[in-house]
């Protein structure tokens, strides 16, 4: 048994080969992807499902966070239910050589929920920088997108916003 | 929804979007911070989940860490939109699908075990719909995801 609070994950890693870790990671993610059980000892229940010790669940989760496989563990609010009904996918055509620098700036804005570089598909799709903005109204989203435009300044060669009109399917990430 | 939320509900929704305790009794840790009992924390969260305000308590994965995925877009004639949306939703590989106001009006995320399965799925959608699929996989991720500060009005 490993004490999650004491053992560093790298120490733990040496105990198992990488394939075994990947397999356990996947099983932990699969066992928690619909959420941690709302019980006094949730990791104990996950451990029973996965077939490992409770402390191992915590060690593996910490390790996945350190490696960036998991970005955060927490309460995930349903923004839509809480009134964030307007969702604008802003897309920008910026010079490739500036994409990283500009992307990091946009990605740090606190109202941007996703910011990615993606390939263009010319001539149909010239945009290479994507920034998702949520708000309670389109006006709110437009104000925020105006701030992005200000930040990107002269680097903008083209841009548009695609508002969502219907959610047709939304499920948590599934392992296939 | 928001005017039925107590101050405690709002704290539960906003304050614990990251750094959820990795301890034997994480809800007791939250309870200590909020000055209420562990049982109250669990009951409040259960109620918020039942009312749809909480999606889940759990991990947010960094995209592309497991398997292969892409953002796909299709320009679907309005008259065929519902039919094509149903087709796309039918794939277990598709976990988000949005209608958006644009010539490219159908936007969905496709996730597969590996690149081959991903490409096969995209081709399968093209064949069954007769409409080209634009595949826009993530090349770089610039966002530092800390959850975002909820505003209530």
mmCIF file of C-alpha atoms in Angstrom:
data_model
loop_
_atom_site.group_PDB
_atom_site.id
_atom_site.type_symbol
_atom_site.label_atom_id
_atom_site.label_comp_id
_atom_site.label_asym_id
_atom_site.label_seq_id
_atom_site.Cartn_x
_atom_site.Cartn_y
_atom_site.Cartn_z
ATOM 1 C CA UNK A 1 0.000 0.000 0.000
ATOM 2 C CA UNK A 2 1.299 3.416 -0.995
ATOM 3 C CA UNK A 3 0.604 6.537 1.043
ATOM 4 C CA UNK A 4 -0.674 9.096 -1.460
ATOM 5 C CA UNK A 5 0.408 12.041 0.636
ATOM 6 C CA UNK A 6 3.979 10.815 1.038
ATOM 7 C CA UNK A 7 4.936 8.871 -2.083
ATOM 8 C CA UNK A 8 5.830 10.980 -5.063
ATOM 9 C CA UNK A 9 4.322 9.758 -8.276
ATOM 10 C CA UNK A 10 7.720 9.345 -9.920
ATOM 11 C CA UNK A 11 8.725 7.007 -7.135
ATOM 12 C CA UNK A 12 5.585 5.085 -7.755
ATOM 13 C CA UNK A 13 6.093 5.025 -11.487
ATOM 14 C CA UNK A 14 9.267 3.008 -11.094
ATOM 15 C CA UNK A 15 7.218 0.223 -9.550
ATOM 16 C CA UNK A 16 5.211 -0.449 -12.667
ATOM 17 C CA UNK A 17 5.977 -0.548 -16.340
ATOM 18 C CA UNK A 18 4.455 2.142 -18.513
ATOM 19 C CA UNK A 19 1.877 -0.095 -20.152
ATOM 20 C CA UNK A 20 0.494 -1.095 -16.798
ATOM 21 C CA UNK A 21 0.220 2.572 -15.814
ATOM 22 C CA UNK A 22 -1.566 3.467 -19.021
ATOM 23 C CA UNK A 23 -3.972 0.635 -18.449
ATOM 24 C CA UNK A 24 -4.707 1.690 -14.879
ATOM 25 C CA UNK A 25 -4.992 5.367 -15.932
ATOM 26 C CA UNK A 26 -7.584 4.434 -18.501
ATOM 27 C CA UNK A 27 -9.528 2.338 -16.023
ATOM 28 C CA UNK A 28 -9.550 5.143 -13.470
ATOM 29 C CA UNK A 29 -10.686 7.643 -16.092
ATOM 30 C CA UNK A 30 -13.353 5.240 -17.303
ATOM 31 C CA UNK A 31 -14.543 4.661 -13.734
ATOM 32 C CA UNK A 32 -14.778 8.396 -12.993
ATOM 33 C CA UNK A 33 -15.839 9.928 -16.294
ATOM 34 C CA UNK A 34 -19.467 10.282 -15.275
ATOM 35 C CA UNK A 35 -18.278 11.789 -11.995
ATOM 36 C CA UNK A 36 -16.908 10.850 -8.617
ATOM 37 C CA UNK A 37 -19.493 9.119 -6.436
ATOM 38 C CA UNK A 38 -21.157 11.481 -3.964
ATOM 39 C CA UNK A 39 -20.159 9.469 -0.935
ATOM 40 C CA UNK A 40 -17.985 10.070 2.117
ATOM 41 C CA UNK A 41 -15.098 8.054 0.642
ATOM 42 C CA UNK A 42 -15.445 8.441 -3.135
ATOM 43 C CA UNK A 43 -11.947 7.229 -4.037
ATOM 44 C CA UNK A 44 -12.538 4.034 -2.093
ATOM 45 C CA UNK A 45 -15.549 3.284 -4.299
ATOM 46 C CA UNK A 46 -13.530 4.042 -7.447
ATOM 47 C CA UNK A 47 -10.759 1.772 -6.163
ATOM 48 C CA UNK A 48 -13.202 -1.081 -5.669
ATOM 49 C CA UNK A 49 -14.442 -0.632 -9.256
ATOM 50 C CA UNK A 50 -10.943 -0.525 -10.712
ATOM 51 C CA UNK A 51 -9.572 -3.260 -8.481
ATOM 52 C CA UNK A 52 -6.718 -1.307 -6.867
ATOM 53 C CA UNK A 53 -6.121 0.294 -3.458
ATOM 54 C CA UNK A 54 -7.794 3.646 -2.611
ATOM 55 C CA UNK A 55 -4.440 5.366 -2.122
ATOM 56 C CA UNK A 56 -3.352 4.130 -5.521
ATOM 57 C CA UNK A 57 -6.350 5.889 -7.097
ATOM 58 C CA UNK A 58 -5.177 9.145 -5.524
ATOM 59 C CA UNK A 59 -1.554 8.587 -6.568
ATOM 60 C CA UNK A 60 -2.563 7.872 -10.150
ATOM 61 C CA UNK A 61 -4.895 10.867 -10.308
ATOM 62 C CA UNK A 62 -2.148 13.122 -8.946
ATOM 63 C CA UNK A 63 0.322 11.719 -11.454
ATOM 64 C CA UNK A 64 -2.086 12.277 -14.357
ATOM 65 C CA UNK A 65 -2.443 15.890 -13.207
ATOM 66 C CA UNK A 66 1.330 16.330 -13.036
ATOM 67 C CA UNK A 67 1.694 14.907 -16.530
ATOM 68 C CA UNK A 68 -1.075 17.142 -17.846
ATOM 69 C CA UNK A 69 -3.318 14.242 -18.848
ATOM 70 C CA UNK A 70 -5.790 15.657 -16.347
ATOM 71 C CA UNK A 71 -6.059 19.438 -16.294
ATOM 72 C CA UNK A 72 -8.055 19.757 -13.149
ATOM 73 C CA UNK A 73 -10.305 17.841 -10.828
ATOM 74 C CA UNK A 74 -13.273 19.683 -9.463
ATOM 75 C CA UNK A 75 -16.910 20.589 -9.532
ATOM 76 C CA UNK A 76 -17.907 21.011 -13.179
ATOM 77 C CA UNK A 77 -20.798 23.469 -13.391
ATOM 78 C CA UNK A 78 -23.290 23.180 -16.207
ATOM 79 C CA UNK A 79 -22.799 26.648 -17.669
ATOM 80 C CA UNK A 80 -25.777 26.368 -19.935
ATOM 81 C CA UNK A 81 -28.131 25.586 -17.035
ATOM 82 C CA UNK A 82 -26.629 28.502 -15.091
ATOM 83 C CA UNK A 83 -27.640 30.931 -17.811
ATOM 84 C CA UNK A 84 -24.601 30.989 -20.079
ATOM 85 C CA UNK A 85 -26.723 30.430 -23.156
ATOM 86 C CA UNK A 86 -24.692 32.339 -25.735
ATOM 87 C CA UNK A 87 -21.716 30.485 -27.112
ATOM 88 C CA UNK A 88 -19.555 32.051 -29.770
ATOM 89 C CA UNK A 89 -16.758 30.204 -31.507
ATOM 90 C CA UNK A 90 -14.517 33.045 -32.684
ATOM 91 C CA UNK A 91 -12.148 32.075 -35.473
ATOM 92 C CA UNK A 92 -9.204 34.149 -36.662
ATOM 93 C CA UNK A 93 -6.808 34.096 -39.561
ATOM 94 C CA UNK A 94 -3.437 35.199 -38.194
ATOM 95 C CA UNK A 95 0.051 34.707 -39.664
ATOM 96 C CA UNK A 96 1.358 31.218 -38.795
ATOM 97 C CA UNK A 97 4.621 32.565 -37.420
ATOM 98 C CA UNK A 98 2.697 34.677 -34.900
ATOM 99 C CA UNK A 99 0.107 32.049 -33.985
ATOM 100 C CA UNK A 100 1.906 30.757 -30.873
ATOM 101 C CA UNK A 101 2.565 34.164 -29.370
ATOM 102 C CA UNK A 102 -0.956 35.401 -30.091
ATOM 103 C CA UNK A 103 -2.574 32.124 -29.076
ATOM 104 C CA UNK A 104 -0.955 32.229 -25.639
ATOM 105 C CA UNK A 105 -2.194 35.781 -25.118
ATOM 106 C CA UNK A 106 -5.755 34.884 -26.088
ATOM 107 C CA UNK A 107 -5.619 31.621 -24.142
ATOM 108 C CA UNK A 108 -4.846 33.545 -20.960
ATOM 109 C CA UNK A 109 -7.939 35.759 -21.157
ATOM 110 C CA UNK A 110 -10.147 34.617 -18.305
ATOM 111 C CA UNK A 111 -13.329 34.579 -20.377
ATOM 112 C CA UNK A 112 -11.916 32.300 -23.091
ATOM 113 C CA UNK A 113 -12.802 28.678 -22.351
ATOM 114 C CA UNK A 114 -10.852 27.019 -25.166
ATOM 115 C CA UNK A 115 -8.109 28.357 -27.424
ATOM 116 C CA UNK A 116 -6.552 26.199 -30.106
ATOM 117 C CA UNK A 117 -4.539 26.414 -33.271
ATOM 118 C CA UNK A 118 -6.056 24.299 -36.020
ATOM 119 C CA UNK A 119 -5.165 23.784 -39.689
ATOM 120 C CA UNK A 120 -6.620 25.959 -42.431
ATOM 121 C CA UNK A 121 -8.477 24.351 -45.317
ATOM 122 C CA UNK A 122 -8.012 26.782 -48.175
ATOM 123 C CA UNK A 123 -9.928 28.152 -49.910
ATOM 124 C CA UNK A 124 -12.989 27.180 -47.833
ATOM 125 C CA UNK A 125 -11.610 27.729 -44.364
ATOM 126 C CA UNK A 126 -8.847 30.320 -43.847
ATOM 127 C CA UNK A 127 -8.932 30.460 -40.021
ATOM 128 C CA UNK A 128 -6.152 28.993 -37.881
ATOM 129 C CA UNK A 129 -6.880 30.318 -34.373
ATOM 130 C CA UNK A 130 -10.002 29.330 -32.443
ATOM 131 C CA UNK A 131 -11.202 30.937 -29.199
ATOM 132 C CA UNK A 132 -14.444 29.881 -27.528
ATOM 133 C CA UNK A 133 -16.347 32.537 -25.613
ATOM 134 C CA UNK A 134 -19.410 32.010 -23.419
ATOM 135 C CA UNK A 135 -21.803 34.636 -22.122
ATOM 136 C CA UNK A 136 -25.301 35.223 -20.883
ATOM 137 C CA UNK A 137 -26.206 37.020 -24.112
ATOM 138 C CA UNK A 138 -24.798 37.592 -27.573
ATOM 139 C CA UNK A 139 -24.062 41.174 -26.567
ATOM 140 C CA UNK A 140 -21.846 39.911 -23.749
ATOM 141 C CA UNK A 141 -20.080 37.531 -26.118
ATOM 142 C CA UNK A 142 -19.616 40.306 -28.691
ATOM 143 C CA UNK A 143 -18.021 42.570 -26.073
ATOM 144 C CA UNK A 144 -15.570 39.837 -25.175
ATOM 145 C CA UNK A 145 -14.758 39.086 -28.792
ATOM 146 C CA UNK A 146 -14.086 42.792 -29.318
ATOM 147 C CA UNK A 147 -11.452 42.503 -26.581
ATOM 148 C CA UNK A 148 -9.825 39.606 -28.439
ATOM 149 C CA UNK A 149 -9.825 41.673 -31.634
ATOM 150 C CA UNK A 150 -8.123 44.517 -29.780
ATOM 151 C CA UNK A 151 -5.467 42.137 -28.471
ATOM 152 C CA UNK A 152 -4.769 40.627 -31.890
ATOM 153 C CA UNK A 153 -4.735 44.043 -33.543
ATOM 154 C CA UNK A 154 -3.027 44.282 -36.910
ATOM 155 C CA UNK A 155 -2.308 40.566 -37.020
ATOM 156 C CA UNK A 156 -5.917 39.857 -37.983
ATOM 157 C CA UNK A 157 -6.256 39.029 -41.677
ATOM 158 C CA UNK A 158 -9.801 37.803 -41.294
ATOM 159 C CA UNK A 159 -12.190 36.613 -38.633
ATOM 160 C CA UNK A 160 -15.748 35.587 -37.935
ATOM 161 C CA UNK A 161 -17.893 34.281 -35.096
ATOM 162 C CA UNK A 162 -20.032 31.174 -35.261
ATOM 163 C CA UNK A 163 -22.814 31.232 -32.683
ATOM 164 C CA UNK A 164 -24.322 27.954 -31.665
ATOM 165 C CA UNK A 165 -28.043 27.740 -32.263
ATOM 166 C CA UNK A 166 -28.671 24.211 -31.023
ATOM 167 C CA UNK A 167 -26.887 21.630 -28.930
ATOM 168 C CA UNK A 168 -27.499 18.425 -30.856
ATOM 169 C CA UNK A 169 -25.413 16.131 -28.662
ATOM 170 C CA UNK A 170 -23.305 16.649 -25.569
ATOM 171 C CA UNK A 171 -21.806 13.871 -23.526
ATOM 172 C CA UNK A 172 -18.672 13.718 -21.424
ATOM 173 C CA UNK A 173 -15.496 12.502 -23.013
ATOM 174 C CA UNK A 174 -15.723 8.787 -23.600
ATOM 175 C CA UNK A 175 -12.886 6.356 -23.946
ATOM 176 C CA UNK A 176 -13.295 4.209 -27.004
ATOM 177 C CA UNK B 1 -32.283 28.608 -11.936
ATOM 178 C CA UNK B 2 -29.916 31.270 -10.560
ATOM 179 C CA UNK B 3 -32.444 33.002 -8.316
ATOM 180 C CA UNK B 4 -33.122 29.691 -6.583
ATOM 181 C CA UNK B 5 -29.441 29.242 -5.700
ATOM 182 C CA UNK B 6 -28.317 30.008 -2.152
ATOM 183 C CA UNK B 7 -24.988 31.667 -1.383
ATOM 184 C CA UNK B 8 -23.768 28.239 -0.315
ATOM 185 C CA UNK B 9 -24.866 26.708 -3.640
ATOM 186 C CA UNK B 10 -22.955 29.436 -5.480
ATOM 187 C CA UNK B 11 -19.807 28.785 -3.498
ATOM 188 C CA UNK B 12 -20.079 25.058 -4.157
ATOM 189 C CA UNK B 13 -20.463 25.750 -7.882
ATOM 190 C CA UNK B 14 -17.708 28.334 -8.173
ATOM 191 C CA UNK B 15 -15.017 27.729 -5.560
ATOM 192 C CA UNK B 16 -14.091 24.113 -6.190
ATOM 193 C CA UNK B 17 -13.671 23.967 -9.949
ATOM 194 C CA UNK B 18 -10.087 22.879 -9.472
ATOM 195 C CA UNK B 19 -7.829 21.417 -6.767
ATOM 196 C CA UNK B 20 -10.521 19.042 -5.578
ATOM 197 C CA UNK B 21 -8.899 17.263 -2.618
ATOM 198 C CA UNK B 22 -7.199 13.942 -3.253
ATOM 199 C CA UNK B 23 -7.802 12.667 0.240
ATOM 200 C CA UNK B 24 -9.773 9.881 1.862
ATOM 201 C CA UNK B 25 -12.701 12.195 2.626
ATOM 202 C CA UNK B 26 -12.629 15.070 0.106
ATOM 203 C CA UNK B 27 -16.172 16.241 0.872
ATOM 204 C CA UNK B 28 -15.213 16.565 4.549
ATOM 205 C CA UNK B 29 -12.357 18.844 3.398
ATOM 206 C CA UNK B 30 -14.852 21.015 1.514
ATOM 207 C CA UNK B 31 -17.146 20.988 4.539
ATOM 208 C CA UNK B 32 -14.352 22.288 6.737
ATOM 209 C CA UNK B 33 -13.719 25.151 4.338
ATOM 210 C CA UNK B 34 -17.412 26.029 4.132
ATOM 211 C CA UNK B 35 -18.111 25.586 7.827
ATOM 212 C CA UNK B 36 -20.871 23.030 7.325
ATOM 213 C CA UNK B 37 -21.090 19.269 7.777
ATOM 214 C CA UNK B 38 -19.810 16.706 5.322
ATOM 215 C CA UNK B 39 -23.318 15.348 4.916
ATOM 216 C CA UNK B 40 -24.622 18.806 4.020
ATOM 217 C CA UNK B 41 -21.935 19.174 1.337
ATOM 218 C CA UNK B 42 -22.837 15.829 -0.185
ATOM 219 C CA UNK B 43 -26.577 16.540 -0.068
ATOM 220 C CA UNK B 44 -26.180 20.035 -1.556
ATOM 221 C CA UNK B 45 -24.022 18.719 -4.391
ATOM 222 C CA UNK B 46 -26.461 15.899 -5.040
ATOM 223 C CA UNK B 47 -29.315 18.408 -5.198
ATOM 224 C CA UNK B 48 -27.340 20.683 -7.561
ATOM 225 C CA UNK B 49 -26.587 17.696 -9.797
ATOM 226 C CA UNK B 50 -30.241 16.653 -9.812
ATOM 227 C CA UNK B 51 -31.278 20.192 -10.756
ATOM 228 C CA UNK B 52 -28.757 20.173 -13.591
ATOM 229 C CA UNK B 53 -26.536 22.944 -12.173
ATOM 230 C CA UNK B 54 -23.605 20.570 -11.717
ATOM 231 C CA UNK B 55 -22.591 18.372 -14.650
ATOM 232 C CA UNK B 56 -20.365 16.198 -12.508
ATOM 233 C CA UNK B 57 -17.546 16.260 -10.012
ATOM 234 C CA UNK B 58 -14.513 14.862 -11.680
ATOM 235 C CA UNK B 59 -11.533 15.263 -13.921
ATOM 236 C CA UNK B 60 -11.252 17.498 -16.962
ATOM 237 C CA UNK B 61 -8.965 15.745 -19.396
ATOM 238 C CA UNK B 62 -6.577 17.590 -21.591
ATOM 239 C CA UNK B 63 -7.737 16.896 -25.131
ATOM 240 C CA UNK B 64 -5.766 14.493 -27.289
ATOM 241 C CA UNK B 65 -4.129 12.736 -24.349
ATOM 242 C CA UNK B 66 -5.829 9.468 -25.064
ATOM 243 C CA UNK B 67 -6.455 8.212 -28.574
ATOM 244 C CA UNK B 68 -7.123 10.549 -31.498
ATOM 245 C CA UNK B 69 -9.664 13.313 -31.926
ATOM 246 C CA UNK B 70 -10.673 16.141 -34.211
ATOM 247 C CA UNK B 71 -13.149 18.969 -34.604
ATOM 248 C CA UNK B 72 -15.223 18.242 -37.685
ATOM 249 C CA UNK B 73 -17.414 20.608 -39.673
ATOM 250 C CA UNK B 74 -19.973 20.041 -42.406
ATOM 251 C CA UNK B 75 -21.898 22.425 -44.646
ATOM 252 C CA UNK B 76 -25.294 20.773 -44.605
ATOM 253 C CA UNK B 77 -28.278 22.016 -46.650
ATOM 254 C CA UNK B 78 -30.934 23.234 -44.207
ATOM 255 C CA UNK B 79 -33.441 20.658 -45.419
ATOM 256 C CA UNK B 80 -31.088 17.788 -44.554
ATOM 257 C CA UNK B 81 -29.788 19.137 -41.276
ATOM 258 C CA UNK B 82 -31.893 17.078 -38.861
ATOM 259 C CA UNK B 83 -31.264 13.903 -40.803
ATOM 260 C CA UNK B 84 -27.487 14.422 -40.965
ATOM 261 C CA UNK B 85 -27.387 15.460 -37.291
ATOM 262 C CA UNK B 86 -29.102 12.202 -36.364
ATOM 263 C CA UNK B 87 -26.627 10.246 -38.467
ATOM 264 C CA UNK B 88 -23.651 11.987 -36.819
ATOM 265 C CA UNK B 89 -25.099 11.641 -33.290
ATOM 266 C CA UNK B 90 -25.491 7.927 -33.877
ATOM 267 C CA UNK B 91 -21.718 7.422 -33.741
ATOM 268 C CA UNK B 92 -20.453 6.679 -30.220
ATOM 269 C CA UNK B 93 -17.274 8.524 -31.318
ATOM 270 C CA UNK B 94 -19.142 11.834 -31.410
ATOM 271 C CA UNK B 95 -19.418 13.488 -28.014
ATOM 272 C CA UNK B 96 -20.324 17.073 -28.911
ATOM 273 C CA UNK B 97 -22.436 18.214 -31.806
ATOM 274 C CA UNK B 98 -23.576 21.805 -32.292
ATOM 275 C CA UNK B 99 -25.566 23.583 -34.914
ATOM 276 C CA UNK B 100 -23.901 26.929 -35.666
ATOM 277 C CA UNK B 101 -24.868 29.941 -37.773
ATOM 278 C CA UNK B 102 -22.543 29.673 -40.747
ATOM 279 C CA UNK B 103 -22.284 27.957 -44.108
ATOM 280 C CA UNK B 104 -20.479 25.280 -42.089
ATOM 281 C CA UNK B 105 -23.440 24.706 -39.824
ATOM 282 C CA UNK B 106 -22.707 21.359 -38.178
ATOM 283 C CA UNK B 107 -19.733 21.175 -35.776
ATOM 284 C CA UNK B 108 -18.854 18.080 -33.829
ATOM 285 C CA UNK B 109 -15.974 16.474 -31.949
ATOM 286 C CA UNK B 110 -14.927 12.981 -32.986
ATOM 287 C CA UNK B 111 -12.826 10.856 -30.639
ATOM 288 C CA UNK B 112 -11.398 7.453 -31.492
ATOM 289 C CA UNK B 113 -8.957 4.927 -30.080
ATOM 290 C CA UNK B 114 -6.367 5.764 -32.736
ATOM 291 C CA UNK B 115 -5.826 7.793 -35.919
ATOM 292 C CA UNK B 116 -6.973 4.992 -38.253
ATOM 293 C CA UNK B 117 -10.261 4.577 -36.456
ATOM 294 C CA UNK B 118 -10.722 8.355 -36.501
ATOM 295 C CA UNK B 119 -10.146 8.603 -40.267
ATOM 296 C CA UNK B 120 -12.395 5.625 -40.861
ATOM 297 C CA UNK B 121 -15.190 7.264 -38.850
ATOM 298 C CA UNK B 122 -14.887 10.551 -40.771
ATOM 299 C CA UNK B 123 -14.981 8.695 -44.105
ATOM 300 C CA UNK B 124 -17.961 6.678 -42.941
ATOM 301 C CA UNK B 125 -19.850 9.894 -42.106
ATOM 302 C CA UNK B 126 -18.971 11.336 -45.531
ATOM 303 C CA UNK B 127 -20.140 8.194 -47.310
ATOM 304 C CA UNK B 128 -23.421 7.937 -45.456
ATOM 305 C CA UNK B 129 -24.267 11.637 -45.743
ATOM 306 C CA UNK B 130 -22.757 12.373 -49.154
ATOM 307 C CA UNK B 131 -21.349 15.598 -47.674
ATOM 308 C CA UNK B 132 -17.619 16.353 -47.247
ATOM 309 C CA UNK B 133 -16.316 16.576 -43.689
ATOM 310 C CA UNK B 134 -13.779 19.271 -42.827
ATOM 311 C CA UNK B 135 -11.365 17.863 -40.238
ATOM 312 C CA UNK B 136 -9.709 20.488 -38.032
ATOM 313 C CA UNK B 137 -7.610 18.654 -35.454
ATOM 314 C CA UNK B 138 -6.054 20.607 -32.626
ATOM 315 C CA UNK B 139 -2.431 21.492 -33.440
ATOM 316 C CA UNK B 140 -1.663 23.569 -30.352
ATOM 317 C CA UNK B 141 -3.553 24.204 -27.160
ATOM 318 C CA UNK B 142 -3.079 27.684 -25.711
ATOM 319 C CA UNK B 143 -5.595 27.644 -22.917
ATOM 320 C CA UNK B 144 -4.734 27.378 -19.247
ATOM 321 C CA UNK B 145 -7.885 25.749 -17.910
ATOM 322 C CA UNK B 146 -8.651 26.808 -14.367
ATOM 323 C CA UNK B 147 -12.398 26.748 -14.708
ATOM 324 C CA UNK B 148 -13.930 30.176 -15.008
ATOM 325 C CA UNK B 149 -15.251 32.559 -12.414
ATOM 326 C CA UNK B 150 -19.036 32.351 -12.506
ATOM 327 C CA UNK B 151 -21.043 35.554 -12.629
ATOM 328 C CA UNK B 152 -24.547 35.334 -11.330
ATOM 329 C CA UNK B 153 -26.453 38.265 -12.845
#
